[in-house]
mmCIF file of C-alpha atoms in Angstrom:
data_model
loop_
_atom_site.group_PDB
_atom_site.id
_atom_site.type_symbol
_atom_site.label_atom_id
_atom_site.label_comp_id
_atom_site.label_asym_id
_atom_site.label_seq_id
_atom_site.Cartn_x
_atom_site.Cartn_y
_atom_site.Cartn_z
ATOM 1 C CA MET K 22 83.491 -113.667 35.212
ATOM 2 C CA GLN K 23 85.847 -112.326 37.892
ATOM 3 C CA GLN K 24 88.038 -115.425 37.830
ATOM 4 C CA ARG K 25 88.374 -115.903 34.064
ATOM 5 C CA LEU K 26 88.225 -112.347 32.712
ATOM 6 C CA HIS K 27 89.519 -110.542 35.833
ATOM 7 C CA VAL K 28 86.715 -107.966 35.879
ATOM 8 C CA PRO K 29 86.434 -106.806 39.521
ATOM 9 C CA LEU K 30 83.041 -105.935 40.966
ATOM 10 C CA GLU K 31 84.591 -102.734 42.280
ATOM 11 C CA THR K 32 84.759 -101.463 38.693
ATOM 12 C CA ALA K 33 81.060 -100.649 38.851
ATOM 13 C CA VAL K 34 81.348 -98.558 42.008
ATOM 14 C CA ARG K 35 84.803 -97.069 41.729
ATOM 15 C CA GLN K 36 83.651 -93.462 41.329
ATOM 16 C CA ARG K 37 80.797 -91.552 42.902
ATOM 17 C CA VAL K 38 78.332 -90.115 40.398
ATOM 18 C CA GLY K 39 75.766 -87.351 40.874
ATOM 19 C CA LEU K 40 73.134 -86.010 38.477
ATOM 20 C CA GLN K 41 71.611 -82.550 38.431
ATOM 21 C CA PRO K 42 67.793 -82.372 38.317
ATOM 22 C CA LYS K 43 67.739 -80.146 35.219
ATOM 23 C CA GLY K 44 69.774 -80.049 32.049
ATOM 24 C CA PRO K 45 72.623 -82.330 31.003
ATOM 25 C CA SER K 46 74.776 -83.541 33.872
ATOM 26 C CA VAL K 47 78.427 -84.208 33.227
ATOM 27 C CA ALA K 48 81.502 -85.335 35.142
ATOM 28 C CA SER K 49 84.880 -84.015 34.062
ATOM 29 C CA GLY K 50 87.352 -86.529 32.781
ATOM 30 C CA ALA K 51 91.109 -86.533 33.135
ATOM 31 C CA ASP K 52 91.424 -84.678 29.816
ATOM 32 C CA GLY K 53 88.895 -82.018 30.835
ATOM 33 C CA GLY K 54 86.192 -83.552 28.696
ATOM 34 C CA SER K 55 82.783 -84.820 29.759
ATOM 35 C CA PRO K 56 82.764 -88.637 29.839
ATOM 36 C CA LEU K 57 79.420 -88.916 31.670
ATOM 37 C CA THR K 58 76.323 -87.324 30.169
ATOM 38 C CA TYR K 59 72.663 -87.519 31.148
ATOM 39 C CA ALA K 60 70.021 -86.170 28.785
ATOM 40 C CA PRO K 61 66.686 -85.904 30.658
ATOM 41 C CA ALA K 62 64.654 -85.327 27.487
ATOM 42 C CA ASP K 63 65.956 -88.604 26.029
ATOM 43 C CA ARG K 64 66.087 -90.409 29.405
ATOM 44 C CA LEU K 65 69.524 -91.622 28.431
ATOM 45 C CA THR K 66 72.858 -91.808 30.239
ATOM 46 C CA THR K 67 76.102 -92.319 28.330
ATOM 47 C CA LEU K 68 79.634 -92.856 29.569
ATOM 48 C CA ASN K 69 82.648 -92.470 27.296
ATOM 49 C CA THR K 70 86.105 -93.039 28.779
ATOM 50 C CA PRO K 71 89.185 -94.503 27.078
ATOM 51 C CA THR K 72 88.444 -97.997 28.418
ATOM 52 C CA HIS K 73 84.673 -97.968 29.072
ATOM 53 C CA GLN K 74 81.715 -97.013 26.897
ATOM 54 C CA LEU K 75 78.194 -97.269 28.272
ATOM 55 C CA ILE K 76 74.604 -96.575 27.188
ATOM 56 C CA LEU K 77 71.843 -96.816 29.792
ATOM 57 C CA GLY K 78 68.217 -95.694 29.769
ATOM 58 C CA GLN K 79 65.276 -95.946 27.409
ATOM 59 C CA SER K 80 65.120 -95.700 23.642
ATOM 60 C CA SER K 81 63.736 -92.370 22.487
ATOM 61 C CA GLY K 82 62.715 -93.404 18.989
ATOM 62 C CA ALA K 83 66.024 -92.547 17.307
ATOM 63 C CA ALA K 84 67.225 -95.221 14.897
ATOM 64 C CA HIS K 85 70.707 -95.358 16.451
ATOM 65 C CA THR K 86 72.442 -94.501 19.716
ATOM 66 C CA THR K 87 76.188 -93.841 19.682
ATOM 67 C CA VAL K 88 78.798 -93.494 22.407
ATOM 68 C CA GLY K 89 82.483 -93.329 21.566
ATOM 69 C CA SER K 90 83.325 -95.943 18.950
ATOM 70 C CA VAL K 91 80.176 -98.047 19.330
ATOM 71 C CA THR K 92 76.722 -97.551 17.806
ATOM 72 C CA LEU K 93 73.666 -99.605 18.745
ATOM 73 C CA ASP K 94 70.589 -99.862 16.560
ATOM 74 C CA THR K 95 67.840 -98.965 19.011
ATOM 75 C CA PRO K 96 64.453 -100.631 19.502
ATOM 76 C CA GLN K 97 61.056 -98.991 19.435
ATOM 77 C CA PRO K 98 60.459 -96.017 21.775
ATOM 78 C CA ASP K 99 60.326 -96.570 25.542
ATOM 79 C CA GLU K 100 62.115 -99.923 25.387
ATOM 80 C CA PRO K 101 64.964 -100.500 27.882
ATOM 81 C CA LEU K 102 68.358 -99.756 26.416
ATOM 82 C CA ALA K 103 71.625 -100.922 27.972
ATOM 83 C CA LEU K 104 75.133 -101.563 26.676
ATOM 84 C CA TRP K 105 78.524 -101.630 28.376
ATOM 85 C CA LEU K 106 81.706 -102.117 26.358
ATOM 86 C CA MET K 107 84.989 -102.334 28.261
ATOM 87 C CA SER K 108 88.623 -102.986 27.457
ATOM 88 C CA LEU K 109 90.146 -106.022 29.193
ATOM 89 C CA ASP K 110 93.764 -105.386 28.227
ATOM 90 C CA GLY K 111 93.986 -101.817 29.507
ATOM 91 C CA LEU K 112 94.215 -100.275 26.039
ATOM 92 C CA PRO K 113 91.674 -97.709 24.838
ATOM 93 C CA VAL K 114 88.578 -99.338 23.362
ATOM 94 C CA PRO K 115 89.445 -98.337 19.764
ATOM 95 C CA GLU K 116 92.853 -100.047 20.142
ATOM 96 C CA SER K 117 92.014 -102.939 22.459
ATOM 97 C CA LYS K 118 92.412 -106.504 21.237
ATOM 98 C CA HIS K 119 90.327 -107.916 24.083
ATOM 99 C CA LEU K 120 86.905 -106.423 24.821
ATOM 100 C CA LEU K 121 83.971 -107.417 26.992
ATOM 101 C CA LEU K 122 80.449 -106.422 25.987
ATOM 102 C CA ALA K 123 77.470 -106.511 28.351
ATOM 103 C CA LEU K 124 74.085 -106.335 26.646
ATOM 104 C CA PRO K 125 71.320 -106.764 29.256
ATOM 105 C CA THR K 126 67.740 -107.384 28.182
ATOM 106 C CA PRO K 127 64.497 -107.420 30.248
ATOM 107 C CA VAL K 128 63.987 -110.320 32.637
ATOM 108 C CA VAL K 129 60.777 -111.460 34.367
ATOM 109 C CA GLY K 130 59.786 -114.161 36.811
ATOM 110 C CA SER K 131 57.380 -117.057 36.344
ATOM 111 C CA LEU K 132 53.627 -116.771 36.852
ATOM 112 C CA PRO K 133 52.873 -118.329 40.266
ATOM 113 C CA GLY K 134 50.692 -121.415 39.922
ATOM 114 C CA ALA K 135 51.156 -121.839 36.155
ATOM 115 C CA ARG K 136 51.836 -125.371 34.949
ATOM 116 C CA PRO K 137 53.950 -125.683 32.928
ATOM 117 C CA ALA K 138 55.985 -122.696 34.053
ATOM 118 C CA ARG K 139 55.722 -119.606 31.863
ATOM 119 C CA PRO K 140 56.749 -115.948 32.117
ATOM 120 C CA VAL K 141 54.455 -113.578 33.974
ATOM 121 C CA ALA K 142 52.864 -111.158 31.514
ATOM 122 C CA LEU K 143 52.124 -107.456 31.594
ATOM 123 C CA VAL K 144 48.370 -106.869 31.408
ATOM 124 C CA PRO K 145 46.216 -103.718 31.344
ATOM 125 C CA TYR K 146 45.420 -102.434 34.820
ATOM 126 C CA ARG K 147 41.774 -102.804 35.727
ATOM 127 C CA HIS K 148 39.565 -99.922 34.501
ATOM 128 C CA ALA K 149 42.615 -98.130 33.047
ATOM 129 C CA THR K 150 43.702 -97.631 29.450
ATOM 130 C CA ASP K 151 47.223 -96.311 29.971
ATOM 131 C CA TRP K 152 48.509 -98.442 32.876
ATOM 132 C CA SER K 153 49.943 -101.938 32.852
ATOM 133 C CA THR K 154 50.603 -104.307 35.704
ATOM 134 C CA LEU K 155 51.737 -107.878 36.359
ATOM 135 C CA GLU K 156 49.101 -110.527 35.803
ATOM 136 C CA PRO K 157 47.743 -112.112 39.006
ATOM 137 C CA ALA K 158 48.847 -115.561 40.080
ATOM 138 C CA VAL K 159 46.786 -118.521 38.966
ATOM 139 C CA GLY K 160 43.940 -119.050 41.445
ATOM 140 C CA SER K 161 44.539 -115.747 43.250
ATOM 141 C CA GLY K 162 40.940 -114.611 42.862
ATOM 142 C CA ASN K 163 39.716 -111.127 42.058
ATOM 143 C CA VAL K 164 42.933 -109.194 42.679
ATOM 144 C CA PRO K 165 44.039 -106.329 40.434
ATOM 145 C CA SER K 166 47.660 -107.392 39.922
ATOM 146 C CA GLY K 167 50.321 -109.930 40.743
ATOM 147 C CA SER K 168 53.187 -109.800 43.213
ATOM 148 C CA ARG K 169 56.231 -107.677 42.384
ATOM 149 C CA THR K 170 58.436 -110.370 43.932
ATOM 150 C CA ALA K 171 59.767 -112.551 41.121
ATOM 151 C CA GLN K 172 59.396 -116.313 41.359
ATOM 152 C CA GLY K 173 61.798 -118.627 39.541
ATOM 153 C CA PRO K 174 62.626 -119.776 37.033
ATOM 154 C CA LEU K 175 63.459 -116.378 35.557
ATOM 155 C CA TRP K 176 62.943 -115.630 31.873
ATOM 156 C CA LEU K 177 65.317 -113.513 29.828
ATOM 157 C CA ARG K 178 63.879 -111.823 26.773
ATOM 158 C CA ARG K 179 65.872 -112.461 23.615
ATOM 159 C CA ASP K 180 66.285 -109.120 21.855
ATOM 160 C CA VAL K 181 68.059 -109.290 18.516
ATOM 161 C CA ARG K 182 70.389 -106.282 18.321
ATOM 162 C CA GLN K 183 72.684 -104.844 15.670
ATOM 163 C CA LEU K 184 75.921 -103.292 16.913
ATOM 164 C CA HIS K 185 78.448 -101.275 14.908
ATOM 165 C CA LEU K 186 82.010 -100.866 16.187
ATOM 166 C CA SER K 187 84.772 -98.683 14.798
ATOM 167 C CA HIS K 188 88.034 -100.599 15.270
ATOM 168 C CA PRO K 189 91.194 -100.895 13.138
ATOM 169 C CA ALA K 190 91.306 -104.714 13.342
ATOM 170 C CA ALA K 191 90.792 -106.536 10.052
ATOM 171 C CA GLN K 192 88.290 -108.781 11.781
ATOM 172 C CA LEU K 193 86.789 -109.489 15.191
ATOM 173 C CA VAL K 194 85.898 -112.809 16.790
ATOM 174 C CA VAL K 195 82.798 -112.594 18.994
ATOM 175 C CA TYR K 196 82.101 -115.221 21.667
ATOM 176 C CA PRO K 197 78.773 -115.404 23.525
ATOM 177 C CA LEU K 198 79.581 -116.222 27.153
ATOM 178 C CA GLN K 199 77.982 -118.701 29.513
ATOM 179 C CA PRO K 200 76.806 -117.362 32.911
ATOM 180 C CA ASN K 201 80.085 -118.639 34.411
ATOM 181 C CA GLY K 202 82.134 -116.657 31.867
ATOM 182 C CA SER K 203 83.174 -119.596 29.689
ATOM 183 C CA ARG K 204 83.025 -119.190 25.944
ATOM 184 C CA ARG K 205 80.400 -120.640 23.668
ATOM 185 C CA ALA K 206 81.116 -121.169 19.975
ATOM 186 C CA PRO K 207 82.028 -117.898 18.228
ATOM 187 C CA LEU K 208 79.418 -116.140 16.149
ATOM 188 C CA PRO K 209 79.486 -117.344 12.532
ATOM 189 C CA PRO K 210 80.834 -115.064 9.766
ATOM 190 C CA GLU K 211 77.353 -114.057 8.622
ATOM 191 C CA MET K 212 76.799 -112.445 12.043
ATOM 192 C CA VAL K 213 80.058 -110.449 12.032
ATOM 193 C CA SER K 214 80.986 -108.445 8.957
ATOM 194 C CA SER K 215 84.083 -106.233 8.773
ATOM 195 C CA ALA K 216 85.265 -103.699 6.218
ATOM 196 C CA ALA K 217 87.432 -100.571 6.358
ATOM 197 C CA GLY K 218 87.609 -100.470 10.131
ATOM 198 C CA GLN K 219 83.858 -100.889 10.613
ATOM 199 C CA HIS K 220 82.484 -104.043 12.236
ATOM 200 C CA HIS K 221 78.785 -104.886 12.092
ATOM 201 C CA ILE K 222 77.702 -107.498 14.638
ATOM 202 C CA ARG K 223 74.291 -109.143 14.894
ATOM 203 C CA LEU K 224 73.683 -110.295 18.470
ATOM 204 C CA ASN K 225 71.168 -112.778 19.919
ATOM 205 C CA ALA K 226 70.047 -113.853 16.447
ATOM 206 C CA THR K 227 69.364 -117.425 17.629
ATOM 207 C CA PRO K 228 68.791 -118.973 21.082
ATOM 208 C CA ALA K 229 72.187 -120.713 20.913
ATOM 209 C CA GLN K 230 73.904 -117.367 20.260
ATOM 210 C CA THR K 231 72.031 -115.445 22.950
ATOM 211 C CA ALA K 232 73.937 -114.152 25.980
ATOM 212 C CA LEU K 233 74.176 -111.273 28.431
ATOM 213 C CA TRP K 234 77.944 -111.017 27.946
ATOM 214 C CA PHE K 235 80.095 -111.261 24.816
ATOM 215 C CA GLU K 236 83.879 -111.465 24.501
ATOM 216 C CA LEU K 237 85.425 -109.743 21.483
ATOM 217 C CA THR K 238 88.958 -110.489 20.359
ATOM 218 C CA ALA K 239 91.079 -109.093 17.559
ATOM 219 C CA PRO K 240 93.463 -111.746 16.175
#
Protein backbone atom coordinates (compact mmCIF):
# COMPACT_ATOMS: atom_id res chain seq x y z
CA MET A 1 0.00 0.00 0.00
CA GLN A 2 2.84 2.40 0.86
CA GLN A 3 4.78 1.57 -2.29
CA ARG A 4 1.96 1.68 -4.85
CA LEU A 5 -0.41 4.30 -3.42
CA HIS A 6 2.17 6.31 -1.42
CA VAL A 7 0.11 6.34 1.78
CA PRO A 8 2.64 6.77 4.64
CA LEU A 9 2.04 5.06 7.96
CA GLU A 10 2.77 8.38 9.63
CA THR A 11 -0.56 9.66 8.30
CA ALA A 12 -2.35 7.78 11.07
CA VAL A 13 -0.28 9.32 13.86
CA ARG A 14 0.54 12.75 12.52
CA GLN A 15 -1.50 14.68 15.10
CA ARG A 16 -2.09 14.09 18.78
CA VAL A 17 -5.75 13.66 19.71
CA GLY A 18 -7.40 13.97 23.12
CA LEU A 19 -11.01 13.35 24.15
CA GLN A 20 -12.87 14.90 27.06
CA PRO A 21 -14.73 12.49 29.37
CA LYS A 22 -18.06 14.30 29.00
CA GLY A 23 -19.83 15.94 26.10
CA PRO A 24 -18.68 16.22 22.49
CA SER A 25 -14.93 16.58 22.08
CA VAL A 26 -13.62 18.57 19.16
CA ALA A 27 -10.28 19.66 17.73
CA SER A 28 -10.11 22.97 15.89
CA GLY A 29 -9.25 22.84 12.25
CA ALA A 30 -7.28 25.33 10.20
CA ASP A 31 -10.51 27.13 9.27
CA GLY A 32 -11.67 27.34 12.90
CA GLY A 33 -14.15 24.54 12.43
CA SER A 34 -14.36 21.25 14.30
CA PRO A 35 -13.05 18.40 12.12
CA LEU A 36 -12.92 15.84 14.96
CA THR A 37 -16.07 15.05 16.91
CA TYR A 38 -16.83 12.39 19.51
CA ALA A 39 -20.42 11.78 20.57
CA PRO A 40 -20.43 9.62 23.75
CA ALA A 41 -24.16 8.90 23.55
CA ASP A 42 -23.72 7.44 20.05
CA ARG A 43 -20.25 5.97 20.78
CA LEU A 44 -19.13 7.43 17.49
CA THR A 45 -16.08 9.40 16.39
CA THR A 46 -16.06 11.32 13.11
CA LEU A 47 -13.28 13.20 11.37
CA ASN A 48 -13.95 15.65 8.55
CA THR A 49 -10.99 17.44 6.98
CA PRO A 50 -10.55 18.53 3.35
CA THR A 51 -8.61 15.36 2.48
CA HIS A 52 -9.76 12.82 5.11
CA GLN A 53 -13.20 11.69 6.23
CA LEU A 54 -13.54 9.05 8.93
CA ILE A 55 -16.27 7.24 10.88
CA LEU A 56 -15.26 5.05 13.81
CA GLY A 57 -17.26 3.45 16.62
CA GLN A 58 -20.45 1.45 16.92
CA SER A 59 -23.74 1.77 15.08
CA SER A 60 -26.41 3.39 17.22
CA GLY A 61 -29.44 2.17 15.30
CA ALA A 62 -29.65 5.12 12.90
CA ALA A 63 -30.24 4.10 9.30
CA HIS A 64 -27.35 6.23 8.00
CA THR A 65 -24.14 7.81 9.27
CA THR A 66 -22.72 10.81 7.40
CA VAL A 67 -19.40 12.63 7.55
CA GLY A 68 -18.51 15.27 4.99
CA SER A 69 -19.45 14.07 1.52
CA VAL A 70 -19.85 10.38 2.37
CA THR A 71 -22.82 8.54 3.88
CA LEU A 72 -22.72 4.91 5.01
CA ASP A 73 -25.82 2.80 5.49
CA THR A 74 -25.30 1.47 9.00
CA PRO A 75 -25.86 -2.06 10.32
CA GLN A 76 -27.97 -3.11 13.26
CA PRO A 77 -27.26 -1.46 16.65
CA ASP A 78 -24.01 -2.20 18.48
CA GLU A 79 -22.23 -3.48 15.36
CA PRO A 80 -18.70 -2.16 14.70
CA LEU A 81 -18.65 0.76 12.31
CA ALA A 82 -15.51 1.97 10.54
CA LEU A 83 -14.82 3.93 7.36
CA TRP A 84 -11.87 6.04 6.24
CA LEU A 85 -11.97 7.93 2.95
CA MET A 86 -8.85 9.85 1.92
CA SER A 87 -7.69 11.84 -1.07
CA LEU A 88 -4.57 10.50 -2.80
CA ASP A 89 -3.97 13.45 -5.11
CA GLY A 90 -3.98 16.16 -2.45
CA LEU A 91 -7.27 17.68 -3.60
CA PRO A 92 -10.25 17.96 -1.24
CA VAL A 93 -12.32 14.78 -1.16
CA PRO A 94 -15.26 16.33 -3.08
CA GLU A 95 -12.86 17.32 -5.90
CA SER A 96 -10.36 14.47 -5.82
CA LYS A 97 -10.02 12.17 -8.81
CA HIS A 98 -8.11 9.55 -6.83
CA LEU A 99 -9.52 8.32 -3.51
CA LEU A 100 -8.69 5.48 -1.15
CA LEU A 101 -11.42 3.93 0.97
CA ALA A 102 -10.75 1.72 4.00
CA LEU A 103 -13.74 -0.31 5.18
CA PRO A 104 -12.66 -2.64 8.01
CA THR A 105 -14.94 -5.42 9.18
CA PRO A 106 -14.65 -7.75 12.23
CA VAL A 107 -11.94 -10.40 12.15
CA VAL A 108 -11.55 -13.50 14.35
CA GLY A 109 -9.07 -16.32 14.70
CA SER A 110 -9.57 -20.04 14.18
CA LEU A 111 -10.92 -22.37 16.87
CA PRO A 112 -7.90 -24.25 18.28
CA GLY A 113 -8.14 -27.97 17.59
CA ALA A 114 -10.93 -27.73 14.99
CA ARG A 115 -10.46 -29.82 11.85
CA PRO A 116 -11.10 -28.51 9.30
CA ALA A 117 -10.24 -25.00 10.45
CA ARG A 118 -13.20 -22.75 11.21
CA PRO A 119 -13.74 -19.37 12.88
CA VAL A 120 -14.00 -19.27 16.66
CA ALA A 121 -17.55 -18.38 17.67
CA LEU A 122 -19.03 -16.14 20.32
CA VAL A 123 -21.06 -18.20 22.79
CA PRO A 124 -23.11 -17.30 25.89
CA TYR A 125 -20.99 -17.11 29.02
CA ARG A 126 -21.74 -19.88 31.48
CA HIS A 127 -24.69 -19.14 33.81
CA ALA A 128 -25.14 -15.68 32.24
CA THR A 129 -27.81 -14.35 29.90
CA ASP A 130 -26.24 -11.05 28.87
CA TRP A 131 -22.55 -11.96 28.45
CA SER A 132 -20.78 -13.59 25.54
CA THR A 133 -17.33 -15.09 25.33
CA LEU A 134 -15.10 -17.02 22.92
CA GLU A 135 -15.87 -20.71 22.64
CA PRO A 136 -13.28 -22.99 24.28
CA ALA A 137 -10.76 -24.88 22.20
CA VAL A 138 -11.63 -28.38 21.08
CA GLY A 139 -10.66 -30.83 23.83
CA SER A 140 -9.98 -28.10 26.40
CA GLY A 141 -12.28 -29.64 28.99
CA ASN A 142 -14.64 -27.83 31.32
CA VAL A 143 -13.33 -24.29 30.87
CA PRO A 144 -15.65 -21.28 30.66
CA SER A 145 -14.11 -19.61 27.60
CA GLY A 146 -11.41 -19.77 24.98
CA SER A 147 -8.12 -17.91 24.71
CA ARG A 148 -8.15 -14.25 23.68
CA THR A 149 -4.99 -14.87 21.65
CA ALA A 150 -6.02 -15.42 18.03
CA GLN A 151 -4.75 -18.47 16.18
CA GLY A 152 -4.43 -18.46 12.40
CA PRO A 153 -5.77 -18.59 9.85
CA LEU A 154 -7.74 -15.42 10.53
CA TRP A 155 -11.29 -14.98 9.25
CA LEU A 156 -12.63 -11.69 7.95
CA ARG A 157 -16.37 -11.20 8.11
CA ARG A 158 -17.90 -10.14 4.81
CA ASP A 159 -20.28 -7.27 5.55
CA VAL A 160 -22.22 -6.00 2.56
CA ARG A 161 -22.33 -2.20 2.83
CA GLN A 162 -23.99 0.57 0.84
CA LEU A 163 -22.02 3.80 0.51
CA HIS A 164 -23.23 7.12 -0.92
CA LEU A 165 -20.72 9.72 -2.10
CA SER A 166 -21.36 13.27 -3.23
CA HIS A 167 -18.88 14.01 -6.03
CA PRO A 168 -19.15 16.04 -9.26
CA ALA A 169 -17.67 13.27 -11.45
CA ALA A 170 -20.04 11.79 -14.02
CA GLN A 171 -18.98 8.34 -12.90
CA LEU A 172 -16.57 6.59 -10.54
CA VAL A 173 -14.54 3.43 -11.07
CA VAL A 174 -14.16 1.38 -7.89
CA TYR A 175 -11.38 -1.21 -7.54
CA PRO A 176 -11.26 -3.69 -4.64
CA LEU A 177 -7.61 -3.99 -3.60
CA GLN A 178 -5.54 -7.04 -2.80
CA PRO A 179 -3.68 -7.06 0.55
CA ASN A 180 -0.55 -5.91 -1.32
CA GLY A 181 -2.40 -2.91 -2.78
CA SER A 182 -2.78 -4.25 -6.32
CA ARG A 183 -6.10 -3.81 -8.06
CA ARG A 184 -8.69 -6.49 -8.60
CA ALA A 185 -11.27 -6.16 -11.36
CA PRO A 186 -13.39 -3.02 -10.95
CA LEU A 187 -16.87 -3.33 -9.52
CA PRO A 188 -19.45 -3.94 -12.25
CA PRO A 189 -21.90 -1.17 -13.24
CA GLU A 190 -24.74 -2.68 -11.21
CA MET A 191 -22.67 -2.07 -8.05
CA VAL A 192 -21.88 1.58 -8.83
CA SER A 193 -24.69 3.89 -9.90
CA SER A 194 -24.19 7.61 -10.56
CA ALA A 195 -26.63 10.44 -11.18
CA ALA A 196 -26.58 14.20 -10.56
CA GLY A 197 -23.39 14.15 -8.53
CA GLN A 198 -24.52 11.30 -6.28
CA HIS A 199 -22.75 7.94 -6.42
CA HIS A 200 -24.24 4.85 -4.79
CA ILE A 201 -21.74 2.03 -4.27
CA ARG A 202 -22.50 -1.49 -3.06
CA LEU A 203 -19.42 -2.98 -1.40
CA ASN A 204 -18.51 -6.59 -0.56
CA ALA A 205 -21.55 -7.92 -2.43
CA THR A 206 -19.69 -11.10 -3.47
CA PRO A 207 -16.56 -12.85 -2.13
CA ALA A 208 -14.62 -11.86 -5.26
CA GLN A 209 -15.50 -8.19 -4.69
CA THR A 210 -14.73 -8.19 -0.97
CA ALA A 211 -11.78 -6.15 0.32
CA LEU A 212 -10.58 -4.02 3.21
CA TRP A 213 -9.39 -1.28 0.85
CA PHE A 214 -10.96 0.18 -2.29
CA GLU A 215 -9.47 2.58 -4.84
CA LEU A 216 -11.86 5.09 -6.41
CA THR A 217 -10.97 6.97 -9.57
CA ALA A 218 -12.82 9.60 -11.56
CA PRO A 219 -12.04 9.32 -15.29
